Short mmCIF file of C-alpha atoms in Angstrom, two decimals:
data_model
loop_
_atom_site.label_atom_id
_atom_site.label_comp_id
_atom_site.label_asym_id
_atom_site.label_seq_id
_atom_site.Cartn_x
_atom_site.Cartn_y
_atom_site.Cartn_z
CA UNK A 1 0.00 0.00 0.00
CA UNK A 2 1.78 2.86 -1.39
CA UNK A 3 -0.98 5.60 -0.75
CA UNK A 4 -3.45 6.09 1.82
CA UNK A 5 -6.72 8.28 2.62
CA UNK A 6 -5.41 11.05 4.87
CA UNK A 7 -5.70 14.31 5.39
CA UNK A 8 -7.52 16.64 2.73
CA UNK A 9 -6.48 20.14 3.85
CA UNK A 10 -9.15 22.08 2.56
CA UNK A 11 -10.75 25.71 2.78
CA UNK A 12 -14.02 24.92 4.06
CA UNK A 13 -17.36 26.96 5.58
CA UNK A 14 -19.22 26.26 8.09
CA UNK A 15 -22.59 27.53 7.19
CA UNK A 16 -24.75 28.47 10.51
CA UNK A 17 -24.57 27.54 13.97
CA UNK A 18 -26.84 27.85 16.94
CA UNK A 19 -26.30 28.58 20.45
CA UNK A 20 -28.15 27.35 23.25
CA UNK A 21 -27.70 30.33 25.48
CA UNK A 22 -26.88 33.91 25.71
CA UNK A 23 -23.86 34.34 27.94
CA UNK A 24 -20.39 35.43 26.11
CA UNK A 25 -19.22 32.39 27.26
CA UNK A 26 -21.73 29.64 27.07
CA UNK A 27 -22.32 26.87 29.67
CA UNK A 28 -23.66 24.43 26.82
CA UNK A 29 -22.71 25.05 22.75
CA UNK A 30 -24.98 23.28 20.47
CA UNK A 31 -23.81 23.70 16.64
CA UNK A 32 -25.10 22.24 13.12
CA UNK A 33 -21.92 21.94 11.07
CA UNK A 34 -22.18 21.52 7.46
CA UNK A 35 -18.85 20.33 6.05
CA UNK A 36 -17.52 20.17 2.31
CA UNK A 37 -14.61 18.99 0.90
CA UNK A 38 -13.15 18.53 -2.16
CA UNK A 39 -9.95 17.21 -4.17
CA UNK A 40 -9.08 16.19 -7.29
CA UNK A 41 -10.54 12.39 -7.05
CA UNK A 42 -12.38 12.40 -3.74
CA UNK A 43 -14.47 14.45 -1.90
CA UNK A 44 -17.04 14.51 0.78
CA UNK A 45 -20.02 16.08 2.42
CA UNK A 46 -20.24 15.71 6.56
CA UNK A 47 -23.00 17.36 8.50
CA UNK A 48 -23.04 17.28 11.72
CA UNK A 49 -24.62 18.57 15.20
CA UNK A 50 -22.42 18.90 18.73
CA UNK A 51 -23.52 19.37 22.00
CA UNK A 52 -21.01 20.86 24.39
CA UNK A 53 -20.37 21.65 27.79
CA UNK A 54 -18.29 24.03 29.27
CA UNK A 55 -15.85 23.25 31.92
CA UNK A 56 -14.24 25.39 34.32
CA UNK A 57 -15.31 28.94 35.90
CA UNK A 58 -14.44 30.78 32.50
CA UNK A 59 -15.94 27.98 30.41
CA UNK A 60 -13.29 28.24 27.93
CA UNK A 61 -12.94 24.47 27.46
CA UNK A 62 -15.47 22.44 26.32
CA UNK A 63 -16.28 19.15 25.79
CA UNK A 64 -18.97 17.18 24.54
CA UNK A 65 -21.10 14.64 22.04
CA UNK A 66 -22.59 15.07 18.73
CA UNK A 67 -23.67 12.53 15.66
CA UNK A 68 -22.39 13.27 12.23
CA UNK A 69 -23.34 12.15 8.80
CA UNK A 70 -20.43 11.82 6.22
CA UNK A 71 -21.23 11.06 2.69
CA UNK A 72 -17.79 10.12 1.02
CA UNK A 73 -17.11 9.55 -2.73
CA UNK A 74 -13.67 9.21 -5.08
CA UNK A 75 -12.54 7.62 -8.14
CA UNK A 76 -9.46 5.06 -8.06
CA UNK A 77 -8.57 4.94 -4.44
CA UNK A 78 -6.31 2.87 -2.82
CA UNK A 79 -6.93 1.86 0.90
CA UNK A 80 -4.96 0.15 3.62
CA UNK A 81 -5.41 -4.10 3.76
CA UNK A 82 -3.12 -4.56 6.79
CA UNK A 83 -4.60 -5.17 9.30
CA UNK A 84 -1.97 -3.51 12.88
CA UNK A 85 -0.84 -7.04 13.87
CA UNK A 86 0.98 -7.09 10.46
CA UNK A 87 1.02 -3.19 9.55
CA UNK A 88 3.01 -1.53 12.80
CA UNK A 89 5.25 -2.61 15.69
CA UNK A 90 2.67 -2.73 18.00
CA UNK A 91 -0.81 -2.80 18.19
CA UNK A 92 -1.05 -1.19 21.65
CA UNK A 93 -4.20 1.81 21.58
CA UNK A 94 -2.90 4.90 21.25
CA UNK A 95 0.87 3.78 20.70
CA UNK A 96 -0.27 2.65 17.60
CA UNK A 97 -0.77 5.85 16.25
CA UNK A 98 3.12 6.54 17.03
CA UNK A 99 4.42 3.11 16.01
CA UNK A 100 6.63 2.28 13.22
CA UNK A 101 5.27 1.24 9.66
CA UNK A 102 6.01 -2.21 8.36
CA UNK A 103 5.44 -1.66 4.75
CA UNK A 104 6.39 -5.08 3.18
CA UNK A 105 3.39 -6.21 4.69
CA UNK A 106 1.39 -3.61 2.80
CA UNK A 107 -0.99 -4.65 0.31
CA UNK A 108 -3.01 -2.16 -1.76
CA UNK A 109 -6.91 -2.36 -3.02
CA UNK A 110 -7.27 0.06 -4.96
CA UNK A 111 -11.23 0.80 -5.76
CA UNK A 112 -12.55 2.35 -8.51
CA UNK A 113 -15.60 4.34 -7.41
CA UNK A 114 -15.42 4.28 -4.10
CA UNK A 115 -18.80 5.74 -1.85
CA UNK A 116 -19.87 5.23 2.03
CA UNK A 117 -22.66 6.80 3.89
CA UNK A 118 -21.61 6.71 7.42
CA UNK A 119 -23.26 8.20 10.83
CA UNK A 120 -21.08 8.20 14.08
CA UNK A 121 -21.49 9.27 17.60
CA UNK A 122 -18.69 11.75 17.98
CA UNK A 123 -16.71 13.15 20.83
CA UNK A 124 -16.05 16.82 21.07
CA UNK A 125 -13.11 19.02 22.54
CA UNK A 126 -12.99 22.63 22.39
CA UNK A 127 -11.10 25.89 23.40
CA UNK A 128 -12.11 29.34 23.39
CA UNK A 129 -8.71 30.55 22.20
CA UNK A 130 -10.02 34.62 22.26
CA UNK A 131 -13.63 36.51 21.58
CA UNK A 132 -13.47 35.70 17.95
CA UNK A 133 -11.34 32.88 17.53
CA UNK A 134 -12.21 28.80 18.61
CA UNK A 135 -9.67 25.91 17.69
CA UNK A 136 -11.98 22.41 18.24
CA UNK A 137 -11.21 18.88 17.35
CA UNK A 138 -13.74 16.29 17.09
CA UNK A 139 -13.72 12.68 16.39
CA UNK A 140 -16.04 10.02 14.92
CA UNK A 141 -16.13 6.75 17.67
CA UNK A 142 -19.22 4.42 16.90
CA UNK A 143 -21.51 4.03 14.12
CA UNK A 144 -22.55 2.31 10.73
CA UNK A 145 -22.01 2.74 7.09
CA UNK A 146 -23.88 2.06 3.84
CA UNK A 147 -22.48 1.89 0.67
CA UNK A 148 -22.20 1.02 -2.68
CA UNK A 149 -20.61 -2.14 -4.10
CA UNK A 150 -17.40 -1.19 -6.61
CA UNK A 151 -14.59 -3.12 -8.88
CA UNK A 152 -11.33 -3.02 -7.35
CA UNK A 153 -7.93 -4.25 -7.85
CA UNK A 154 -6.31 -6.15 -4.91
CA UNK A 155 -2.38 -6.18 -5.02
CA UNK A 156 0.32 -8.02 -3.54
CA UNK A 157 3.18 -8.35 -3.82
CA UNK A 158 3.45 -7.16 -7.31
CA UNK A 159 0.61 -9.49 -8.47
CA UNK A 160 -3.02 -7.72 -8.68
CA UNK A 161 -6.17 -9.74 -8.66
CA UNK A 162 -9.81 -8.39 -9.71
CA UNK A 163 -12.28 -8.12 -6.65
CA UNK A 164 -15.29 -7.38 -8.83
CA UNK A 165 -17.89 -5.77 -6.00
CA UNK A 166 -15.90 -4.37 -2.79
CA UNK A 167 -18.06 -3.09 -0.68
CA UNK A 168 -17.25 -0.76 2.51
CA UNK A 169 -17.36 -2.00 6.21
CA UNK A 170 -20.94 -1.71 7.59
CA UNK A 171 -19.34 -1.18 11.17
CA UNK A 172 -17.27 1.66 12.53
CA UNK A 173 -15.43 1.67 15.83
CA UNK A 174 -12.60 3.70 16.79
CA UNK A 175 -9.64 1.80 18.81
CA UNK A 176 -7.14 4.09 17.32
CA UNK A 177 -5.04 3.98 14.56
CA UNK A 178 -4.83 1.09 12.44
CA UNK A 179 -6.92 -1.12 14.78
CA UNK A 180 -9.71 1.03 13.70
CA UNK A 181 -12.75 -0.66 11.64
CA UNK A 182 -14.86 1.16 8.99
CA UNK A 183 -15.12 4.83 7.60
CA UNK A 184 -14.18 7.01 10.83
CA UNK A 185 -13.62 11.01 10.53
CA UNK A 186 -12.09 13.41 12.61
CA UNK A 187 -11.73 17.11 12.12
CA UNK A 188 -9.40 19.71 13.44
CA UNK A 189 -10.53 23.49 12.94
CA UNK A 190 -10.29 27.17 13.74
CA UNK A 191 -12.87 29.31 13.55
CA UNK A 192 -13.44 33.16 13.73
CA UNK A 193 -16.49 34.43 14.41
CA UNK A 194 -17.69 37.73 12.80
CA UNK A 195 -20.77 38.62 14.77
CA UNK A 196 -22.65 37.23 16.91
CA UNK A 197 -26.34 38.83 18.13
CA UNK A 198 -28.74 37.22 20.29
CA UNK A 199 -26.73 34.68 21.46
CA UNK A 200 -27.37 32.80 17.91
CA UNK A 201 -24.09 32.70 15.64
CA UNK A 202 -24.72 34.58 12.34
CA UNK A 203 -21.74 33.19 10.04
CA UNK A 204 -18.28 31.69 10.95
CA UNK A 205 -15.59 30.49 8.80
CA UNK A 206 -13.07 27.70 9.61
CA UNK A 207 -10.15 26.08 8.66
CA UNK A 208 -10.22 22.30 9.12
CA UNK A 209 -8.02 19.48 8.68
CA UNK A 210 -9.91 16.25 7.80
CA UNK A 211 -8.45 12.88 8.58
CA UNK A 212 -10.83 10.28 6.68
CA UNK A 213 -10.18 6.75 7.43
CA UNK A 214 -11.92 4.28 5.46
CA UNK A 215 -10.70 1.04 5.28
CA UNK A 216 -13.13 -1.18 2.84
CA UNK B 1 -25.75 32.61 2.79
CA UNK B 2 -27.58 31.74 -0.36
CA UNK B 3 -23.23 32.60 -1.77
CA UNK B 4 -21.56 30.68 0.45
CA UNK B 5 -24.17 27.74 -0.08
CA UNK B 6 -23.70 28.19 -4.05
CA UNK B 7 -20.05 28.56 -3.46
CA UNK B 8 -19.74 24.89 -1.60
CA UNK B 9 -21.92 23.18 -4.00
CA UNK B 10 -20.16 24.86 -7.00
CA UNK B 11 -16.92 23.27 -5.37
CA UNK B 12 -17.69 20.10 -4.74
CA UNK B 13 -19.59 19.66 -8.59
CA UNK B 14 -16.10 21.29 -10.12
CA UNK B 15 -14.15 18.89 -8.27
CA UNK B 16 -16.45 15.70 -8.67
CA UNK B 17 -16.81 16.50 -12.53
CA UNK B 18 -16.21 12.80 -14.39
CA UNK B 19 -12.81 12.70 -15.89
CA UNK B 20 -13.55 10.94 -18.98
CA UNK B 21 -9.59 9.45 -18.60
CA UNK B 22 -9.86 8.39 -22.20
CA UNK B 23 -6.40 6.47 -23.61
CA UNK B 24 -4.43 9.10 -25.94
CA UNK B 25 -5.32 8.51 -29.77
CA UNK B 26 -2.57 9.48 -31.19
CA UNK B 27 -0.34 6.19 -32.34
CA UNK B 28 2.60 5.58 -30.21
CA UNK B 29 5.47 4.00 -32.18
CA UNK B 30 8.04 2.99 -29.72
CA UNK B 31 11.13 1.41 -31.05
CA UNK B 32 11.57 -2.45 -30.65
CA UNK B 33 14.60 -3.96 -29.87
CA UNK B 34 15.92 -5.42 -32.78
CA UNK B 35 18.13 -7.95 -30.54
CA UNK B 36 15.00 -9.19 -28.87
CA UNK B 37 14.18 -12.59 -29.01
CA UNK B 38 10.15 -13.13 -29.52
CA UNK B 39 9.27 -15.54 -26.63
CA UNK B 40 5.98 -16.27 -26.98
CA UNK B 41 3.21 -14.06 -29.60
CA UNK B 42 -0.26 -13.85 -29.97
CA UNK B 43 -3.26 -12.26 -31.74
CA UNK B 44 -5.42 -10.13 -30.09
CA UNK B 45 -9.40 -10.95 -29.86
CA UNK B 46 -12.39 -8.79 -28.92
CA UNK B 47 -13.66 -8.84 -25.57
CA UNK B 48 -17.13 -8.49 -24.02
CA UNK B 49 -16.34 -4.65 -24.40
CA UNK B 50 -13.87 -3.42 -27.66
CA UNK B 51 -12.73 -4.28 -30.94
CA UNK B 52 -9.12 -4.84 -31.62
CA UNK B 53 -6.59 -5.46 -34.43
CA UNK B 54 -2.71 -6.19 -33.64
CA UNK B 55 -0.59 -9.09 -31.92
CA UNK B 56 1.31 -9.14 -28.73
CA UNK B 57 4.82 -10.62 -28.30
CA UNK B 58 6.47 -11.27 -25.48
CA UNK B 59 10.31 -10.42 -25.95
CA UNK B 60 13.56 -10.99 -24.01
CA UNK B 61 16.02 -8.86 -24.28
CA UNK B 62 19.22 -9.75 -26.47
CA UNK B 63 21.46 -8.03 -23.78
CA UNK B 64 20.11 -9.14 -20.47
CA UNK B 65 17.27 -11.36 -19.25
CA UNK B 66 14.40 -8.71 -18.64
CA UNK B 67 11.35 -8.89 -20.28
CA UNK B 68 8.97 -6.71 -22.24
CA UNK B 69 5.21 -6.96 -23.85
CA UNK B 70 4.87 -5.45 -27.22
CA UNK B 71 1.53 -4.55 -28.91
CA UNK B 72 2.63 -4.39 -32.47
CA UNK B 73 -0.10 -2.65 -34.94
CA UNK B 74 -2.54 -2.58 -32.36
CA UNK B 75 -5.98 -0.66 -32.80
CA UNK B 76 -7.97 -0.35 -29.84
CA UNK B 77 -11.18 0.79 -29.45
CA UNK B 78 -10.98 3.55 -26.81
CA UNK B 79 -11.96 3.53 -23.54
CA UNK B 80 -11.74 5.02 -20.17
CA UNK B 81 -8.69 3.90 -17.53
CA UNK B 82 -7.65 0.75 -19.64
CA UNK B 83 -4.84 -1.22 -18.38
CA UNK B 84 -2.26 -3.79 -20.02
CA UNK B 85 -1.92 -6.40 -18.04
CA UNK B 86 -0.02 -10.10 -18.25
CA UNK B 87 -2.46 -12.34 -17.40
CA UNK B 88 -2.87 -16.01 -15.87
CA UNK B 89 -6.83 -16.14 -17.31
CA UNK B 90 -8.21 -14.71 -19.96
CA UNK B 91 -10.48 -12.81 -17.83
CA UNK B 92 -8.72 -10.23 -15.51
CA UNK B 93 -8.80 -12.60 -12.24
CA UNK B 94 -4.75 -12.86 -11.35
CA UNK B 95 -2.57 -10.49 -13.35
CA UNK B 96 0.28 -8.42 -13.60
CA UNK B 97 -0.69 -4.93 -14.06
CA UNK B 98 1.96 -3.28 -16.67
CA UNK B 99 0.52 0.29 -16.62
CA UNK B 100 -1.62 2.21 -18.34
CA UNK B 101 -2.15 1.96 -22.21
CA UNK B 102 -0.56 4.39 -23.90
CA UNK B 103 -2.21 4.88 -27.00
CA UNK B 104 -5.17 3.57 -28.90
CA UNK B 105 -3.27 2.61 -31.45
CA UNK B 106 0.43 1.86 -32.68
CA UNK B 107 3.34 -0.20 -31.26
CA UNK B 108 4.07 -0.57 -28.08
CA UNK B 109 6.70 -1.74 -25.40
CA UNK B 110 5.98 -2.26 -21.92
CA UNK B 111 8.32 -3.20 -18.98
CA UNK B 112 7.95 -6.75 -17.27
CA UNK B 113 9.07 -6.21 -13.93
CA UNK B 114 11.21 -9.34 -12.73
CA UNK B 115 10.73 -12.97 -14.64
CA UNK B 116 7.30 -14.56 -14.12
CA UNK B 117 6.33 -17.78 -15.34
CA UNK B 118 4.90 -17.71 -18.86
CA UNK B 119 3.30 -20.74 -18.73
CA UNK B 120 1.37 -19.74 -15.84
CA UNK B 121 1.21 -15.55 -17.49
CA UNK B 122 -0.41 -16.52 -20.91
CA UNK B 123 -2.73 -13.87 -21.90
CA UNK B 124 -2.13 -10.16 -22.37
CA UNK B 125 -5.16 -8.20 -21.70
CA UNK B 126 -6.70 -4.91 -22.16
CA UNK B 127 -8.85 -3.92 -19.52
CA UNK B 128 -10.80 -1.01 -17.96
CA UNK B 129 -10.12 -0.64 -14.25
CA UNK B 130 -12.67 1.93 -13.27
CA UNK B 131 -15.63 -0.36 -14.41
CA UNK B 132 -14.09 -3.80 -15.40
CA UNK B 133 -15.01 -4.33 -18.73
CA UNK B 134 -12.17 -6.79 -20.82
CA UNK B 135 -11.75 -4.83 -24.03
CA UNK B 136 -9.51 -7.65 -25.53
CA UNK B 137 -7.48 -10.16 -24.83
CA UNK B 138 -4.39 -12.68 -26.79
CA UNK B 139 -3.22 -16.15 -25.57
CA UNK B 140 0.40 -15.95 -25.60
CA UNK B 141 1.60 -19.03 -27.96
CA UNK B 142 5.47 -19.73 -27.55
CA UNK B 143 7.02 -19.15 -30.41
#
């Protein structure tokens, strides 16, 4: 496996968001994300809703829960086969992450027309970093996927073989890194806030980083 | 809103548009290795999905032992994301890929990475990845 789903580093906008409450700093943050992003073969479309909970007197952390929907589509894509025990060094949670690659196990499918409907139960974490700006990170943890059934090419070792209907993982579970199953998501993002009146949030827009991992 | 709405759909549509990934048209003539031995030849048939005209040879080099897969007056009717590949079936089940075809039509050499067995690699194929249609195929015949 020479390439891998990772990180799309994209321009994105978050279209509207409401809060719960009217306080400059909020006890509870409820927000309806809308997420698109696009490259030159993939793209995808999340939308998502986050309840969080400030912690602290000044409530500038938060953490909380939310569900997200993430539609994903590409053309020619090649995913990971490994699974840890014969990818990295260990398989430990978290270390995982960290842990050295063994690529000569690697073996490649590589899917033509890749597409997975997925909704997760996410986990939250956020920082109010000033009035205007928020960095967040948020992370997909337990769900399901639909998709459709697509050609691919399995290689190994040099020597490819026709899978004629792959079809994605119908179960999603985060245990970090490559012990992960299924199409997980996680997002990294500023925002800055241009207004804000009556404690609802007019218009924001964000940077994000989106990991998608979707082993098929 | 209505812009920014417009703006992210406009995006994603740019950025999803089908590339049609046709092969090039325009003959390719690479030069064959007059020092070549021809291994093993054959003449291409139609598949489920194309019409064809040419042979493929399989030819060892006169200097060294590496191998290359020629399609020698081939014309190929075009397609999107086709593939040559050296094949064990004459369906695309276990194959070696050898890239991308580079023209529609003309001559051409590609690379055979290390030795495999020809007895067991006896087809050359012509195949569309994206939706796995077999444009054409040639039992290798040793020569």
């Amino acid at each position: 496996m020479r390439k891998y789903l990772s990180t799309l580093f994209i321009c994105l906008i978050v279209i509207s968001g409401l809060c719960a409450q009217q306080k400059r700093l909020l006890t509870t943050n409820q927000l309806i994300d809308l997420t698109v992003t696009a490259g030159s073969s993939q793209q995808s479309i999340a939308t998502s809703y986050v309840f969080n909970r400030g912690i602290g007197k000044s409530k500038k952390f938060e953490i909380g829960l939310g569900v997200r929907n993430t539609a994903y589509f590409g053309v020619k894509k090649d995913f990971w086969t490994a699974p840890a025990n014969l990818a990295r060094t260990t398989t430990f949670p978290f270390a995982v992450v960290f842990a050295g690659q063994k690529t000569e196990n690697w073996d490649t499918l590589n899917v033509q027309r890749p597409f997975t409907n997925s909704l997760n139960a996410t986990v939250n974490l956020g920082y109010h970093l000033s009035n205007k700006f928020y960095a967040g990170f948020n992370i997909d943890l337990i769900g399901f996927t639909v998709g459709r059934k697509s050609p691919a090419v399995f290689t190994s070792n040099g020597v490819s073989k026709t899978e004629p209907a792959a079809k994605p993982a119908a179960f999603n579970l985060l245990l970090t890194g490559d012990n992960d199953y299924g199409s997980l998501n996680s997002e990294f993002f500023l925002r800055y806030q241009f207004n804000k009146k009556n404690g609802v949030l007019k218009e924001c827009t964000s940077f994000y980083l989106q990991n998608i991992n979707q082993p098929l | 809103m209505k812009k920014i709405v417009f703006a992210c759909i406009s995006l994603v549509l740019v950025f999803s548009a089908c590339k049609k990934d046709q092969s090039p048209t325009v003959p390719v003539n690479d030069p064959l290795d007059t020092t070549a031995q021809v291994k093993f030849t054959g003449t291409f048939i139609n598949g489920p999905f194309g019409m064809v005209t040419g042979t493929a040879q399989v030819l060892r080099a006169g200097n060294n032992d590496s191998y290359s897969l020629a399609l020698k007056d081939v014309m190929i009717s075009n397609g999107p994301d086709l593939h040559v590949y050296l094949s064990k079936e004459g369906q695309p089940v276990n194959f070696i890929d050898l890239g991308k075809l580079k023209s529609a039509a003309g001559t051409q050499v590609y690379s055979i990475i290390g030795n495999p067995d020809f007895t067991q690699y006896k087809y050359a194929l012509v195949h569309c990845q994206r939706f796995n249609h077999l444009f054409e195929s040639a039992e290798l015949m040793m020569r």
